[in-house]
Amino acid sequence: MNARTMLKYGLASMLYKAVSWKQKLPCRAVIKSFNKKFPKAKYTSWQRMAGTVWEAAFLWQDKEHTALFDESGLWLETHTYMPLGNVPIAVRESFRNENTPEALVKVFQLKTPQGTYYEFQIYKGQDPLKMGYDAQGKRIENSIL
């Protein structure tokens, strides 16, 4: 590859990054990683989160999801809303042993490279709270969520 061709590719890459930033779209590496992990995802919208993290909200396999990717395209996590009845029994029982069903607002399945977790959004009095459990129903620190 000669210097002129390398210069063209370099300028094209810089232009693509500038346009992506202006349009609030992630770089090619993020989009490529997203498409590989979630083939045939529909209605995808992107939002830049804190720092260099991108969030995609989308419909995939008839469910609503949000997924986080870093700027290099590395998948960080996926949140999927789910009804309480679809949560594994061990997780449901652990939650019910600590809370009343009336306190429950939402349940999300959280997948990360480290494993699958379940996040329960509840109200204790007037205060919103997140409670997390691993796939076996063991309570986890909220800092993991």
mmCIF file of C-alpha atoms in Angstrom:
data_model
loop_
_atom_site.group_PDB
_atom_site.id
_atom_site.type_symbol
_atom_site.label_atom_id
_atom_site.label_comp_id
_atom_site.label_asym_id
_atom_site.label_seq_id
_atom_site.Cartn_x
_atom_site.Cartn_y
_atom_site.Cartn_z
ATOM 1 C CA MET A 1 0.000 0.000 0.000
ATOM 2 C CA ASN A 2 1.519 3.328 -0.982
ATOM 3 C CA ALA A 3 1.584 6.501 1.090
ATOM 4 C CA ARG A 4 -1.172 8.153 -0.920
ATOM 5 C CA THR A 5 -3.585 5.240 -0.354
ATOM 6 C CA MET A 6 -2.723 5.155 3.346
ATOM 7 C CA LEU A 7 -3.419 8.875 3.575
ATOM 8 C CA LYS A 8 -6.817 8.407 1.892
ATOM 9 C CA TYR A 9 -7.766 5.641 4.323
ATOM 10 C CA GLY A 10 -6.568 7.703 7.265
ATOM 11 C CA LEU A 11 -8.585 10.733 6.185
ATOM 12 C CA ALA A 12 -11.644 8.590 5.478
ATOM 13 C CA SER A 13 -11.368 7.046 8.940
ATOM 14 C CA MET A 14 -11.080 10.469 10.587
ATOM 15 C CA LEU A 15 -14.046 11.747 8.603
ATOM 16 C CA TYR A 16 -16.132 8.712 9.583
ATOM 17 C CA LYS A 17 -15.300 9.267 13.262
ATOM 18 C CA ALA A 18 -16.166 12.959 13.025
ATOM 19 C CA VAL A 19 -19.490 12.231 11.324
ATOM 20 C CA SER A 20 -20.274 9.440 13.818
ATOM 21 C CA TRP A 21 -19.612 11.798 16.713
ATOM 22 C CA LYS A 22 -21.773 14.497 15.174
ATOM 23 C CA GLN A 23 -24.602 12.052 14.463
ATOM 24 C CA LYS A 24 -24.279 10.501 17.909
ATOM 25 C CA LEU A 25 -23.486 7.095 16.473
ATOM 26 C CA PRO A 26 -20.760 4.773 17.715
ATOM 27 C CA CYS A 27 -17.735 3.882 15.636
ATOM 28 C CA ARG A 28 -17.669 0.903 13.264
ATOM 29 C CA ALA A 29 -16.091 -1.421 15.851
ATOM 30 C CA VAL A 30 -19.050 -0.938 18.205
ATOM 31 C CA ILE A 31 -21.647 -1.405 15.472
ATOM 32 C CA LYS A 32 -19.862 -4.491 14.130
ATOM 33 C CA SER A 33 -19.680 -6.030 17.603
ATOM 34 C CA PHE A 34 -23.348 -5.208 18.234
ATOM 35 C CA ASN A 35 -24.472 -6.775 14.940
ATOM 36 C CA LYS A 36 -22.449 -9.912 15.654
ATOM 37 C CA LYS A 37 -23.861 -10.319 19.187
ATOM 38 C CA PHE A 38 -27.446 -9.387 18.286
ATOM 39 C CA PRO A 39 -28.103 -10.426 14.681
ATOM 40 C CA LYS A 40 -31.396 -9.201 13.270
ATOM 41 C CA ALA A 41 -31.930 -6.699 16.109
ATOM 42 C CA LYS A 42 -34.590 -4.130 15.209
ATOM 43 C CA TYR A 43 -35.279 -0.489 16.011
ATOM 44 C CA THR A 44 -31.836 0.151 17.480
ATOM 45 C CA SER A 45 -31.149 3.552 18.993
ATOM 46 C CA TRP A 46 -27.767 4.613 20.350
ATOM 47 C CA GLN A 47 -26.772 6.863 23.206
ATOM 48 C CA ARG A 48 -23.327 7.774 24.464
ATOM 49 C CA MET A 49 -23.113 7.134 28.189
ATOM 50 C CA ALA A 50 -20.442 8.362 30.582
ATOM 51 C CA GLY A 51 -16.966 8.398 29.088
ATOM 52 C CA THR A 52 -16.512 5.999 26.201
ATOM 53 C CA VAL A 53 -19.474 3.677 26.811
ATOM 54 C CA TRP A 54 -22.266 3.315 24.259
ATOM 55 C CA GLU A 55 -25.772 2.080 25.062
ATOM 56 C CA ALA A 56 -27.979 0.444 22.444
ATOM 57 C CA ALA A 57 -31.720 0.079 23.048
ATOM 58 C CA PHE A 58 -33.333 -2.415 20.689
ATOM 59 C CA LEU A 59 -35.827 -5.180 20.035
ATOM 60 C CA TRP A 60 -34.360 -8.664 19.618
ATOM 61 C CA GLN A 61 -36.059 -12.048 19.752
ATOM 62 C CA ASP A 62 -39.349 -10.290 20.568
ATOM 63 C CA LYS A 63 -37.951 -8.689 23.750
ATOM 64 C CA GLU A 64 -36.752 -5.217 24.645
ATOM 65 C CA HIS A 65 -33.061 -4.999 25.535
ATOM 66 C CA THR A 66 -30.375 -2.474 26.306
ATOM 67 C CA ALA A 67 -26.715 -3.353 25.837
ATOM 68 C CA LEU A 68 -23.515 -1.545 26.719
ATOM 69 C CA PHE A 69 -20.331 -1.568 24.642
ATOM 70 C CA ASP A 70 -17.049 0.217 25.139
ATOM 71 C CA GLU A 71 -15.478 2.313 22.403
ATOM 72 C CA SER A 72 -13.403 -0.628 21.126
ATOM 73 C CA GLY A 73 -16.550 -2.710 20.574
ATOM 74 C CA LEU A 74 -16.177 -4.841 23.700
ATOM 75 C CA TRP A 75 -19.589 -5.963 24.977
ATOM 76 C CA LEU A 76 -20.030 -5.038 28.647
ATOM 77 C CA GLU A 77 -23.577 -6.068 29.584
ATOM 78 C CA THR A 78 -27.159 -6.563 28.452
ATOM 79 C CA HIS A 79 -30.337 -5.712 30.390
ATOM 80 C CA THR A 80 -33.560 -7.482 29.460
ATOM 81 C CA TYR A 81 -36.909 -6.720 31.087
ATOM 82 C CA MET A 82 -38.733 -9.848 32.205
ATOM 83 C CA PRO A 83 -41.942 -10.676 34.058
ATOM 84 C CA LEU A 84 -41.485 -12.101 37.557
ATOM 85 C CA GLY A 85 -42.936 -15.429 36.381
ATOM 86 C CA ASN A 86 -40.001 -15.901 33.980
ATOM 87 C CA VAL A 87 -37.364 -15.455 36.685
ATOM 88 C CA PRO A 88 -35.761 -18.747 37.833
ATOM 89 C CA ILE A 89 -37.537 -20.256 40.855
ATOM 90 C CA ALA A 90 -34.488 -20.048 43.158
ATOM 91 C CA VAL A 91 -34.127 -16.333 42.407
ATOM 92 C CA ARG A 92 -37.862 -15.669 42.839
ATOM 93 C CA GLU A 93 -37.926 -17.486 46.191
ATOM 94 C CA SER A 94 -34.906 -15.558 47.484
ATOM 95 C CA PHE A 95 -36.546 -12.285 46.508
ATOM 96 C CA ARG A 96 -39.876 -13.257 48.119
ATOM 97 C CA ASN A 97 -38.119 -14.239 51.352
ATOM 98 C CA GLU A 98 -36.799 -10.681 51.673
ATOM 99 C CA ASN A 99 -39.600 -8.569 50.150
ATOM 100 C CA THR A 100 -43.293 -8.230 49.583
ATOM 101 C CA PRO A 101 -44.492 -8.573 45.981
ATOM 102 C CA GLU A 102 -46.181 -5.158 46.269
ATOM 103 C CA ALA A 103 -42.765 -3.501 46.552
ATOM 104 C CA LEU A 104 -41.690 -4.799 43.134
ATOM 105 C CA VAL A 105 -41.537 -2.330 40.254
ATOM 106 C CA LYS A 106 -39.492 -4.155 37.566
ATOM 107 C CA VAL A 107 -37.231 -7.161 37.068
ATOM 108 C CA PHE A 108 -34.306 -7.269 34.645
ATOM 109 C CA GLN A 109 -32.053 -10.086 33.588
ATOM 110 C CA LEU A 110 -28.516 -8.733 33.482
ATOM 111 C CA LYS A 111 -25.968 -10.633 31.396
ATOM 112 C CA THR A 112 -22.291 -9.767 31.686
ATOM 113 C CA PRO A 113 -19.074 -11.532 30.716
ATOM 114 C CA GLN A 114 -18.929 -12.667 34.375
ATOM 115 C CA GLY A 115 -22.376 -14.314 34.360
ATOM 116 C CA THR A 116 -26.132 -13.831 34.556
ATOM 117 C CA TYR A 117 -27.754 -11.798 37.329
ATOM 118 C CA TYR A 118 -31.243 -10.592 38.166
ATOM 119 C CA GLU A 119 -31.952 -7.019 39.190
ATOM 120 C CA PHE A 120 -35.153 -6.239 41.090
ATOM 121 C CA GLN A 121 -36.219 -2.613 41.236
ATOM 122 C CA ILE A 122 -38.364 -2.098 44.317
ATOM 123 C CA TYR A 123 -39.695 0.591 46.621
ATOM 124 C CA LYS A 124 -38.939 0.470 50.340
ATOM 125 C CA GLY A 125 -41.224 3.167 51.672
ATOM 126 C CA GLN A 126 -40.705 6.126 49.357
ATOM 127 C CA ASP A 127 -37.189 5.150 48.312
ATOM 128 C CA PRO A 128 -36.366 3.275 45.099
ATOM 129 C CA LEU A 129 -33.875 0.450 45.580
ATOM 130 C CA LYS A 130 -32.127 -2.154 43.406
ATOM 131 C CA MET A 131 -31.596 -5.680 44.679
ATOM 132 C CA GLY A 132 -29.443 -8.192 42.844
ATOM 133 C CA TYR A 133 -29.270 -11.975 42.804
ATOM 134 C CA ASP A 134 -27.126 -14.434 40.926
ATOM 135 C CA ALA A 135 -28.707 -17.221 38.859
ATOM 136 C CA GLN A 136 -28.776 -19.523 41.923
ATOM 137 C CA GLY A 137 -30.687 -16.988 44.038
ATOM 138 C CA LYS A 138 -27.758 -15.738 46.122
ATOM 139 C CA ARG A 139 -27.938 -12.041 47.012
ATOM 140 C CA ILE A 140 -25.154 -9.999 45.405
ATOM 141 C CA GLU A 141 -23.737 -6.576 46.059
ATOM 142 C CA ASN A 142 -25.487 -3.737 44.281
ATOM 143 C CA SER A 143 -22.105 -2.525 43.041
ATOM 144 C CA ILE A 144 -22.079 -5.477 40.612
ATOM 145 C CA LEU A 145 -25.316 -4.289 39.012
#
